[in-house]
GROMACS .gro file of C-alpha atoms in nm:
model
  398
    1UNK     CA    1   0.000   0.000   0.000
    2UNK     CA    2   0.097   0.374  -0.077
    3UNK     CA    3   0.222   0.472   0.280
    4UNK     CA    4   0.164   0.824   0.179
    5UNK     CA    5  -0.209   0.769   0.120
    6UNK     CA    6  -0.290   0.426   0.332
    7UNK     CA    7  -0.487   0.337   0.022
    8UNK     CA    8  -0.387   0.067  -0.268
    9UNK     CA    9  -0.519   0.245  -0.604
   10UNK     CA   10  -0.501   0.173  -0.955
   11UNK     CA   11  -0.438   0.441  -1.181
   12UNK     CA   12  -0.486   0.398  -1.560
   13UNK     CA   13  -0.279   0.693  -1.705
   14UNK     CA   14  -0.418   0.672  -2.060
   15UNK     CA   15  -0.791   0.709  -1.980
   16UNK     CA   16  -0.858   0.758  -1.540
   17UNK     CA   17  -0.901   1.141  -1.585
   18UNK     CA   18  -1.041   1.333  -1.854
   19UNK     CA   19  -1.119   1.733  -1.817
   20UNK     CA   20  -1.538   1.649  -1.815
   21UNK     CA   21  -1.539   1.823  -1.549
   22UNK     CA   22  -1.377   2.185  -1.595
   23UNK     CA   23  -1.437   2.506  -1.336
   24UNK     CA   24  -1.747   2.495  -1.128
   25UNK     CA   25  -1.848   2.174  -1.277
   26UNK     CA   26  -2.071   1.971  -1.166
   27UNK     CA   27  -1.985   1.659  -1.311
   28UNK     CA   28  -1.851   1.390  -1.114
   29UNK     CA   29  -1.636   1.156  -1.312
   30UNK     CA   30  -1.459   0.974  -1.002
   31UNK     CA   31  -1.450   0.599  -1.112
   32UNK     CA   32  -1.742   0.338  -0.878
   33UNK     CA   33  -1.587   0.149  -0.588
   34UNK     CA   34  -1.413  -0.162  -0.678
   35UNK     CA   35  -1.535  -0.487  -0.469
   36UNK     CA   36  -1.213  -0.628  -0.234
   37UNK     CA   37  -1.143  -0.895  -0.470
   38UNK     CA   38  -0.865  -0.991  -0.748
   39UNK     CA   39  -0.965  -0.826  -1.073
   40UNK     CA   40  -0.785  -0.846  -1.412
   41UNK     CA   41  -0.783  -0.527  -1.614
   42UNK     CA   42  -0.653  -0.491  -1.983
   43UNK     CA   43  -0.531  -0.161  -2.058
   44UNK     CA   44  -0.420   0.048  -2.365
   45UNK     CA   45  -0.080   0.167  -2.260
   46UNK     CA   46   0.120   0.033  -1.942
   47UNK     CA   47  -0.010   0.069  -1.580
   48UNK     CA   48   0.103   0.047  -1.254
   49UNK     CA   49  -0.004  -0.080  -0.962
   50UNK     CA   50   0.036  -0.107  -0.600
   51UNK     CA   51   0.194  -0.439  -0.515
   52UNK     CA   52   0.244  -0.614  -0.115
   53UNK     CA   53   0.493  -0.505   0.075
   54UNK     CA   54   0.420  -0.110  -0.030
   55UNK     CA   55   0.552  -0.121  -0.350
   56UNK     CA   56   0.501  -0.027  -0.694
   57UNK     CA   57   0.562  -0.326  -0.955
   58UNK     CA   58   0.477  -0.234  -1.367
   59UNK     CA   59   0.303  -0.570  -1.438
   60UNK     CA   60   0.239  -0.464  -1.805
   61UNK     CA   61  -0.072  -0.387  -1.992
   62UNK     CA   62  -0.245  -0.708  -1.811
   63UNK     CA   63  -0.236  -0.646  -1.472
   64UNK     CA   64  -0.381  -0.816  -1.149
   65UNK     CA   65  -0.462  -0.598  -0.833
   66UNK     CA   66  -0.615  -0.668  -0.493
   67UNK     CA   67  -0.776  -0.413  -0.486
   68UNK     CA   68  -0.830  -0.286  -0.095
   69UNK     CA   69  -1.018   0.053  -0.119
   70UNK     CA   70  -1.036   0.282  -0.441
   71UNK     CA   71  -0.997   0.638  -0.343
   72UNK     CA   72  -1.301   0.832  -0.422
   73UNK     CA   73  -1.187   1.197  -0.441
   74UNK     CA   74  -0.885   1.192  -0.675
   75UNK     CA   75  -0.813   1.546  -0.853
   76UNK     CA   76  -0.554   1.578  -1.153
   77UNK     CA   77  -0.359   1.892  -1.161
   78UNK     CA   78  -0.152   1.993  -1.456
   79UNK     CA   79   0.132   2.250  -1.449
   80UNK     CA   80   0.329   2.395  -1.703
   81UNK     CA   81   0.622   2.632  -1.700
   82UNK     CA   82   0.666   3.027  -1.821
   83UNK     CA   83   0.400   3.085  -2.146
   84UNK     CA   84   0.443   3.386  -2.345
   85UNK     CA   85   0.246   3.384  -2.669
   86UNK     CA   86   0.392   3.664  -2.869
   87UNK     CA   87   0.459   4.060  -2.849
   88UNK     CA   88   0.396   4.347  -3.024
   89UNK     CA   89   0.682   4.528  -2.847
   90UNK     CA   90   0.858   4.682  -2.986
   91UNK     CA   91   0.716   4.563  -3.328
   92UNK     CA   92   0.438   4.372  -3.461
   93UNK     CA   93   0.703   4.149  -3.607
   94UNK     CA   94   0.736   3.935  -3.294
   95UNK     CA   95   0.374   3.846  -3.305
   96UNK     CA   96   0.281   3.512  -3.423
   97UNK     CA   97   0.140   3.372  -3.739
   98UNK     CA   98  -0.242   3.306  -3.735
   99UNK     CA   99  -0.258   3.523  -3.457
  100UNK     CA  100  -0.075   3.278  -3.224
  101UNK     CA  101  -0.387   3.004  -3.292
  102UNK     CA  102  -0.132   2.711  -3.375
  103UNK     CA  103   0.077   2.762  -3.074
  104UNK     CA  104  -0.024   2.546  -2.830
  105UNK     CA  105  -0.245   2.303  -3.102
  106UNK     CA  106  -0.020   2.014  -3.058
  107UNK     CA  107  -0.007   1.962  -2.669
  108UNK     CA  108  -0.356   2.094  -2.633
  109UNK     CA  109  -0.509   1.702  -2.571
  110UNK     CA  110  -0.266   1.662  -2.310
  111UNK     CA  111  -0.345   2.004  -2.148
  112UNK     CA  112  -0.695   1.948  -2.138
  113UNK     CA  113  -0.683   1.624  -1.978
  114UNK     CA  114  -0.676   1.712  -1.589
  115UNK     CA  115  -0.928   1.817  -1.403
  116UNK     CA  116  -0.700   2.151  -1.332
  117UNK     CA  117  -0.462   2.294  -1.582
  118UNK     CA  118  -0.213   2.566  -1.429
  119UNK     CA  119   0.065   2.802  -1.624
  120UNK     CA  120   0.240   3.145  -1.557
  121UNK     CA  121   0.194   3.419  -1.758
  122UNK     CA  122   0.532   3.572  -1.842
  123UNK     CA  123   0.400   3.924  -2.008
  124UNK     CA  124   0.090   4.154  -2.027
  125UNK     CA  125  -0.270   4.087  -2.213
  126UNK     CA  126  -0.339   4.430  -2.331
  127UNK     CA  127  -0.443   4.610  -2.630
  128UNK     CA  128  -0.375   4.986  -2.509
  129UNK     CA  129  -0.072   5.128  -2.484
  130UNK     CA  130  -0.002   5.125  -2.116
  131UNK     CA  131   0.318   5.247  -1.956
  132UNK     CA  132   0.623   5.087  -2.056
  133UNK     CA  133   0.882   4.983  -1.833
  134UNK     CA  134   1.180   5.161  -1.776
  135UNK     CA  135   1.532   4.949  -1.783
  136UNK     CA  136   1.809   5.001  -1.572
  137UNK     CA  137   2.002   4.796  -1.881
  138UNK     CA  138   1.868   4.797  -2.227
  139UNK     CA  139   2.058   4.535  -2.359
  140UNK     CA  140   1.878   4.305  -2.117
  141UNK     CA  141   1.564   4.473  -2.158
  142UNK     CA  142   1.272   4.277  -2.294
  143UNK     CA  143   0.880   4.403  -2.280
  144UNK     CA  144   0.635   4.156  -2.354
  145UNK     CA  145   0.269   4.281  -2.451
  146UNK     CA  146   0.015   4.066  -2.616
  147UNK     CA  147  -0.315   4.147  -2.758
  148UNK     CA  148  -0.555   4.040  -2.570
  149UNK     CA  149  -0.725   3.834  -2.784
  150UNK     CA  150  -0.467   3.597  -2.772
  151UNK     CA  151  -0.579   3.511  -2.471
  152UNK     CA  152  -0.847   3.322  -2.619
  153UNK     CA  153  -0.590   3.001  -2.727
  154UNK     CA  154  -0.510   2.936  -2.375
  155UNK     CA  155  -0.861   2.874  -2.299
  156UNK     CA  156  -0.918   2.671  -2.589
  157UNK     CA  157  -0.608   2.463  -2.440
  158UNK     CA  158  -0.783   2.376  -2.126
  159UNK     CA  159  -0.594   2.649  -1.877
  160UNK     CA  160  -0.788   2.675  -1.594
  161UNK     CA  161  -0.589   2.912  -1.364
  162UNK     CA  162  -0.275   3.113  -1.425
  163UNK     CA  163  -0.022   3.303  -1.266
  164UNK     CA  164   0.079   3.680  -1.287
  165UNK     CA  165   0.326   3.684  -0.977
  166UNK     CA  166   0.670   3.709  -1.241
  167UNK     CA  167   0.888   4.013  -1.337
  168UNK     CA  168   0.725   4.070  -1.678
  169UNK     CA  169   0.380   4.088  -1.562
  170UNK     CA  170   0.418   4.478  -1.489
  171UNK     CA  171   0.614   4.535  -1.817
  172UNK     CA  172   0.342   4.816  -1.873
  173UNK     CA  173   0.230   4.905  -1.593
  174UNK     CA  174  -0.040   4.942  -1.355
  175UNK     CA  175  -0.252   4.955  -1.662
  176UNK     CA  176  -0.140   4.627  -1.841
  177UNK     CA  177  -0.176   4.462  -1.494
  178UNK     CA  178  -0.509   4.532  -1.460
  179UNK     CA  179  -0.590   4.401  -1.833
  180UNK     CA  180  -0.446   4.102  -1.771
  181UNK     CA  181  -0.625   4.008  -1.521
  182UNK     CA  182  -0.970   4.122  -1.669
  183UNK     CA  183  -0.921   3.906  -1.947
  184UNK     CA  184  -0.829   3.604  -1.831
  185UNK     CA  185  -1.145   3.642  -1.542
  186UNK     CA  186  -1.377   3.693  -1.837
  187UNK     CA  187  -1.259   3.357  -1.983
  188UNK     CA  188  -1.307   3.154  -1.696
  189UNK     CA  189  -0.910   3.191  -1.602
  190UNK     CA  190  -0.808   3.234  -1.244
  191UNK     CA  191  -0.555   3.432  -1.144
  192UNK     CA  192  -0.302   3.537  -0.857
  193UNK     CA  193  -0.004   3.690  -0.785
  194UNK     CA  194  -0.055   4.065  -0.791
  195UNK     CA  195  -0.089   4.323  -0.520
  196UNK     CA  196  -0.450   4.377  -0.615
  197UNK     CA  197  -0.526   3.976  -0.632
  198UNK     CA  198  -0.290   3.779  -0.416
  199UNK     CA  199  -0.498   3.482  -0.402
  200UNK     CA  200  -0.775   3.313  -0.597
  201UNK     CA  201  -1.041   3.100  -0.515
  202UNK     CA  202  -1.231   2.812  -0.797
  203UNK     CA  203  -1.409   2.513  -0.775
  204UNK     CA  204  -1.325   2.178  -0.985
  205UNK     CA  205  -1.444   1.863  -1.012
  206UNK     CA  206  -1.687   1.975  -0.654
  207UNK     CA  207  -1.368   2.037  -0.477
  208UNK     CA  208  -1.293   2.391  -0.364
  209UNK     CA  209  -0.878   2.478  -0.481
  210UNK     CA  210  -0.720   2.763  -0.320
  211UNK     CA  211  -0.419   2.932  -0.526
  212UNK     CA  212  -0.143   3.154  -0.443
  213UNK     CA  213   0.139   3.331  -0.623
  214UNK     CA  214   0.452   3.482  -0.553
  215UNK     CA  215   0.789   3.638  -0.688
  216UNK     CA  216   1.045   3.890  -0.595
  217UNK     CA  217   0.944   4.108  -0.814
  218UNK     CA  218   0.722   4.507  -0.771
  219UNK     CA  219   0.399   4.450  -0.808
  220UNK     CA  220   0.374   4.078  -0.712
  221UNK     CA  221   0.359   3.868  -0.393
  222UNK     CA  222   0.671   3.911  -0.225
  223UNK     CA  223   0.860   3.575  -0.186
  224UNK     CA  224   1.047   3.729   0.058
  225UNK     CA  225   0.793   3.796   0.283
  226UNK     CA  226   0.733   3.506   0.433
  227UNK     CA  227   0.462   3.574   0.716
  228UNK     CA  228   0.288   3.719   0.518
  229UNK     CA  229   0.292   3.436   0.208
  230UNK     CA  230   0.277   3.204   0.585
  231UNK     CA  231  -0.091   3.394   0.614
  232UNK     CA  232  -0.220   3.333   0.300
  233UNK     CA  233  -0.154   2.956   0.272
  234UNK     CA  234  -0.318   2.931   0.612
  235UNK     CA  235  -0.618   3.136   0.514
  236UNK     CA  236  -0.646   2.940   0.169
  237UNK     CA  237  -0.583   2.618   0.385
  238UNK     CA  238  -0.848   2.691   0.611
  239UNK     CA  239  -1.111   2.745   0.305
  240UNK     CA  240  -1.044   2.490   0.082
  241UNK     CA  241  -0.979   2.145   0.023
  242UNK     CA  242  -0.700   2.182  -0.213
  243UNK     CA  243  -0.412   2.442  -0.222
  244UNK     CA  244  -0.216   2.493  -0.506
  245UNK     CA  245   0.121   2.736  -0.491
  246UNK     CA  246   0.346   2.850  -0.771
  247UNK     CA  247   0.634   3.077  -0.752
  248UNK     CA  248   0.888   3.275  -0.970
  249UNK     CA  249   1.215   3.307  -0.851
  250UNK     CA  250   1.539   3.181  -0.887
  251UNK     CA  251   1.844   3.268  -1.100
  252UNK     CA  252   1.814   3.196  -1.470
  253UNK     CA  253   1.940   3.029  -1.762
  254UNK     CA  254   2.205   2.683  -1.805
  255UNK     CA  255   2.390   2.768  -1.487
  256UNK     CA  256   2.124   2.779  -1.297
  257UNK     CA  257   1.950   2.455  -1.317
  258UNK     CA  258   2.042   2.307  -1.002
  259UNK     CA  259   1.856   2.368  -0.667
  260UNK     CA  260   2.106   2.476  -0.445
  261UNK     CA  261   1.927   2.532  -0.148
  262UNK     CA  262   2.031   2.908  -0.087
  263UNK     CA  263   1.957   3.228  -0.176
  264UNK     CA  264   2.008   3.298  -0.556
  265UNK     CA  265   2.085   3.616  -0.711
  266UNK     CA  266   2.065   3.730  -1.114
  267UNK     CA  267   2.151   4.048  -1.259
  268UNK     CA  268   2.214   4.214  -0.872
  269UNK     CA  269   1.842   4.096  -0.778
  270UNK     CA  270   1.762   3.881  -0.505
  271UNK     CA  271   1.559   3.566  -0.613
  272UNK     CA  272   1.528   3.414  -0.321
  273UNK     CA  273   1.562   3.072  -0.165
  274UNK     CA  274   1.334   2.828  -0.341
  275UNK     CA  275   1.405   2.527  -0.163
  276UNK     CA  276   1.314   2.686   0.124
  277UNK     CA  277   1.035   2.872   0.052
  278UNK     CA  278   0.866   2.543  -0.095
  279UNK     CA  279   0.880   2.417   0.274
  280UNK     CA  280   0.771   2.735   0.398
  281UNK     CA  281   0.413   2.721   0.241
  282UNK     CA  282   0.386   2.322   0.254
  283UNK     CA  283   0.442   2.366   0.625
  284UNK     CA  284   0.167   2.634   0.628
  285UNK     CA  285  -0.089   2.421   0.416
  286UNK     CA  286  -0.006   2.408   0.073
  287UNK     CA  287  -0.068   2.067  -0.135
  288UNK     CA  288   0.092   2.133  -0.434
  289UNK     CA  289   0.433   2.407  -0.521
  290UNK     CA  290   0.490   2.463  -0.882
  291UNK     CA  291   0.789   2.675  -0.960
  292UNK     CA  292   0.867   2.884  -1.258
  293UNK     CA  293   1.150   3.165  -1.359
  294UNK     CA  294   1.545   3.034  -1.441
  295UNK     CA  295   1.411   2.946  -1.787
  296UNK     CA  296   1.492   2.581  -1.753
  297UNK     CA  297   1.378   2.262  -1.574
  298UNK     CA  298   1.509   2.205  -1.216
  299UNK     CA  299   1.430   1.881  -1.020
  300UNK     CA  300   1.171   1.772  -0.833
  301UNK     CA  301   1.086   1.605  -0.495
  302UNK     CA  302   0.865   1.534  -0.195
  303UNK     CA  303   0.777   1.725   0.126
  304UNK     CA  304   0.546   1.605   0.400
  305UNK     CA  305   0.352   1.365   0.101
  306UNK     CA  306   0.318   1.710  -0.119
  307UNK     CA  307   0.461   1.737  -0.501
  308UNK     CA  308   0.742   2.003  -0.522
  309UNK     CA  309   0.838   2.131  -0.912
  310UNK     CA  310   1.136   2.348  -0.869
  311UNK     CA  311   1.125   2.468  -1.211
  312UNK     CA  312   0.928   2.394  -1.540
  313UNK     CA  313   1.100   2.596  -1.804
  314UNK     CA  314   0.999   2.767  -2.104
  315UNK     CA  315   0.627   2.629  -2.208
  316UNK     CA  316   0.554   2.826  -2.465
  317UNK     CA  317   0.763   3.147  -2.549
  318UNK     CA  318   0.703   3.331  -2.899
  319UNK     CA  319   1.000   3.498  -3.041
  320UNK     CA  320   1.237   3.716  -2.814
  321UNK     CA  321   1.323   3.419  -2.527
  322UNK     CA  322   1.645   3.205  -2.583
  323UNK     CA  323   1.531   2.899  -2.638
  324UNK     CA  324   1.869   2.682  -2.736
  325UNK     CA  325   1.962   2.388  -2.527
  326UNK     CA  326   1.798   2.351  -2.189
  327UNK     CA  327   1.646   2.639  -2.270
  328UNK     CA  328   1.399   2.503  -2.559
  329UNK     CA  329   1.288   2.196  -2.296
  330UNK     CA  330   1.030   2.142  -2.089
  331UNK     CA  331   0.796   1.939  -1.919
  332UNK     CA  332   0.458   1.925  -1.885
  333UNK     CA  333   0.368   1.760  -1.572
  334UNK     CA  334   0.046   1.552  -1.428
  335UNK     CA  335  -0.073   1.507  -1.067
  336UNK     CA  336  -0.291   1.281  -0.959
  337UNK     CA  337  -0.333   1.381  -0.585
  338UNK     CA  338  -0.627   1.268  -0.329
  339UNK     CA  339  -0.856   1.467  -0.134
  340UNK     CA  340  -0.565   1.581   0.102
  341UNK     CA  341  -0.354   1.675  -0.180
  342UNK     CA  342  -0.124   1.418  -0.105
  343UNK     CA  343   0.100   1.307  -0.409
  344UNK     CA  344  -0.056   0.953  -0.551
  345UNK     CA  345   0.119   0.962  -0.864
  346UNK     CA  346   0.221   1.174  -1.179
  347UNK     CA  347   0.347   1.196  -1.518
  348UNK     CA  348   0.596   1.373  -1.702
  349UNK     CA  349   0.524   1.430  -2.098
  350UNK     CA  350   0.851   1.617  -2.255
  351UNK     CA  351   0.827   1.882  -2.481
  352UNK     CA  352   1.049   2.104  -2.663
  353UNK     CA  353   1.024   2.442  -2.868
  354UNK     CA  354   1.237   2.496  -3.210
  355UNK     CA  355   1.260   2.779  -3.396
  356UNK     CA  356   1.057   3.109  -3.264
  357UNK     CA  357   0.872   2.872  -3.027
  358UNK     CA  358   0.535   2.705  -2.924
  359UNK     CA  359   0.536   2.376  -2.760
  360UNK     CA  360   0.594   2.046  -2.959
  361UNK     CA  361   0.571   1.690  -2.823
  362UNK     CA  362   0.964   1.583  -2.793
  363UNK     CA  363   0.950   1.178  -2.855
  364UNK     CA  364   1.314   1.169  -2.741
  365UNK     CA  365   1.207   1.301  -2.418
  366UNK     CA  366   1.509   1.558  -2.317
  367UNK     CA  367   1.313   1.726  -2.073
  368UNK     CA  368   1.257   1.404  -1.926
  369UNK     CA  369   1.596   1.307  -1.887
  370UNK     CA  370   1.715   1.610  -1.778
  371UNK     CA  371   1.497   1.618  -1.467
  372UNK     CA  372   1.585   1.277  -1.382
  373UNK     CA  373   1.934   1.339  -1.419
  374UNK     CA  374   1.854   1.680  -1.156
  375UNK     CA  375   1.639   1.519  -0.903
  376UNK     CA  376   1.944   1.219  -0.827
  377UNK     CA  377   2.232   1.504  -0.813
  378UNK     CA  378   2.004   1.721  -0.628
  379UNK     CA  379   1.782   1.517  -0.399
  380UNK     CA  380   1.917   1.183  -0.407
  381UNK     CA  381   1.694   1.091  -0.046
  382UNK     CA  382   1.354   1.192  -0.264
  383UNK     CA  383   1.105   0.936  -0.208
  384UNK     CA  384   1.014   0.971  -0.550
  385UNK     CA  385   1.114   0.768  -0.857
  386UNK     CA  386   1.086   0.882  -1.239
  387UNK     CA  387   1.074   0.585  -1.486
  388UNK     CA  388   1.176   0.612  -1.862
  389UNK     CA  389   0.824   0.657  -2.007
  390UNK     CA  390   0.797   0.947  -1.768
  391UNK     CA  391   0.590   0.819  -1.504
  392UNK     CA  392   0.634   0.945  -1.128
  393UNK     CA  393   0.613   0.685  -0.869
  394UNK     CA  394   0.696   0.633  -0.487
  395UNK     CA  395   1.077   0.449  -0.494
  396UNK     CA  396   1.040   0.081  -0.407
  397UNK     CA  397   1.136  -0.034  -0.081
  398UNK     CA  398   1.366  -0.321  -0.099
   0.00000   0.00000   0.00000
């Protein structure tokens, strides 16, 4: 049995959750209780299964499970890393062909299958002119302002909440903060991370999700504060049944991909501690931490039975983000998690971007060899294991 959980569950990755039930919805697709017998289950791809002695053992696409007890509240959650779908800063030229409507088209079946999609917004939704940023450093000055329209494609994709807690979400202003946010609400998009909305509060699958964002950056949730980011976990804790956390923070690009467990600083900025700030807000209530910002995959791991993503990369980044090596990877990555939020199981599908960008499906999965490769040199004590066809699993005890 899953010592996390105290439950033996089966988990069919191809087909156990599909996103029938989206915001507010009241559709209940959990799957009926399973009698305690042994039951023999053919399958379309490879599952795994809960074996004696808590362990996992892949039987194969025939599989035999006693099953115990089938938990009956099991949520999906998918996160992706930084998304950025085209500017028209300081030209039109950087904007997308099709008005960006191809971007996202071939990971969109994966996206929509969750019962809760999540991404960070790395740029402004607005179609007025704002007030542009002022640099301290041109050469490393980029602005990032997309029509709002656009906006439009990540709903289509199946995003369900986003984030605006990142240093390019004020690139024009008070103004383009405000449109962002007002866009995405009118589309059925949650949203956190700004001074003005700090936390969100939606309802999936009849379960009430709390969600939180922060970064170092003006404008945002300070991750630096940390009774105050300690206060809003608990509050959102207190509320709902599930809390979800993402931050932005951390230094970026190649050199950066490790999780170092100290304060990081880029460009004379201070971009915090990740590793411990994860902690922080699991220790205060938070289920799930999704982090965002160096601009490449970082490991992951386990705290207290809750799913920690250090860092998911560039997603989707139009034109005007460096997207060569680890840059261009990225994962996207799929929870399953029980009514507690505790970690069940997951999945990692690898993706890459070539060219000017937009996410394609990566068959020689870089991304996810990369975060295997991260997660042993950086926790080599996790309690997790990755396999090779990217699912997440509890390590077997031998």
């Amino acid at each position: 049995m899953f010592k996390q959980s105290g439950y033996v569950i089966l988990l069919a990755l191809a087909a156990f959750s599909c996103k029938t039930s989206r915001l507010a919805s009241t559709v209940d697709n959990t799957p009926a209780p399973v009698a305690k017998d042994t039951v023999v289950v053919s399958a379309p791809a490879p599952v795994y299964v809960t074996s004696k002695g808590d362990t996992l053992e892949k039987i194969g696409e025939e599989i035999a499970l006693e099953v115990f007890e089938v938990v009956p509240d099991t949520l999906t959650v998918i996160g992706v890393g930084d998304i950025m779908l085209g500017t028209a800063y300081p030209s039109e030229e950087y904007l997308p062909p099709a008005n960006g409507s191809m971007l996202l088209s071939d990971v969109a079946d994966i996206l929509k299958n969750a019962d809760i999609t999540f991404g960070n917004y790395e740029g402004v939704l607005i179609d007025e002119e704002g007030t542009p940023k002022e640099c301290n450093n041109p050469k490393l000055c980029y602005l990032f302002k997309t029509p709002e329209h656009y906006a439009v494609h990540l709903k289509e994709a199946g995003f369900d909440v986003m984030s605006l807690a990142n240093n390019h979400a004020g690139d024009f202003g008070p103004e383009g903060r405000k449109s962002s946010i007002e866009v995405l609400t009118k589309l059925g998009i949650a949203v956190a991370g700004t001074q003005s909305t700090p936390y969100t509060i939606f309802e999936a699958k009849k379960t009430k999700i709390g969600f939180a964002a922060f970064a170092p950056n003006t404008g945002t949730i300070s991750i630096h504060d940390y009774a105050r980011a300690r206060k809003i976990i608990q509050h959102l804790d207190s509320t709902c049944q599930i809390v979800i956390v993402s931050f932005h923070a951390g230094g970026e690009g190649p050199e950066f991909q490790h999780v170092t467990r100290k304060r990081e600083s880029f460009v004379g900025e201070d971009r915090g501690n990740v590793y411990e700030f994860a902690r922080l807000v699991i220790d205060a209530g938070a289920d799930i931490v999704f982090g965002h910002g160096p601009h490449v995959t970082r490991a992951i791991d386990l705290y207290e039975g809750k799913f920690i993503a250090y860092s998911m990369g560039n997603f989707c980044t139009y034109r005007r983000f460096n997207l060569k090596g680890p840059n261009g990877i990225a994962p996207i990555v799929k929870l399953w998690v029980n009514g507690e939020g505790d970690f069940l199981q997951g999945q990692i599908f690898s993706t890459h971007q070539l060219g000017s960008g937009g996410p394609l499906v990566d068959e020689n999965q870089k991304v996810l060899r990369k975060i295997k490769e991260l997660t042993l040199q950086d926790f080599p004590d996790t309690a997790l294991e990755i396999l090779d066809d990217g699912l997440i699993t509890f390590k077997i005890n031998n």
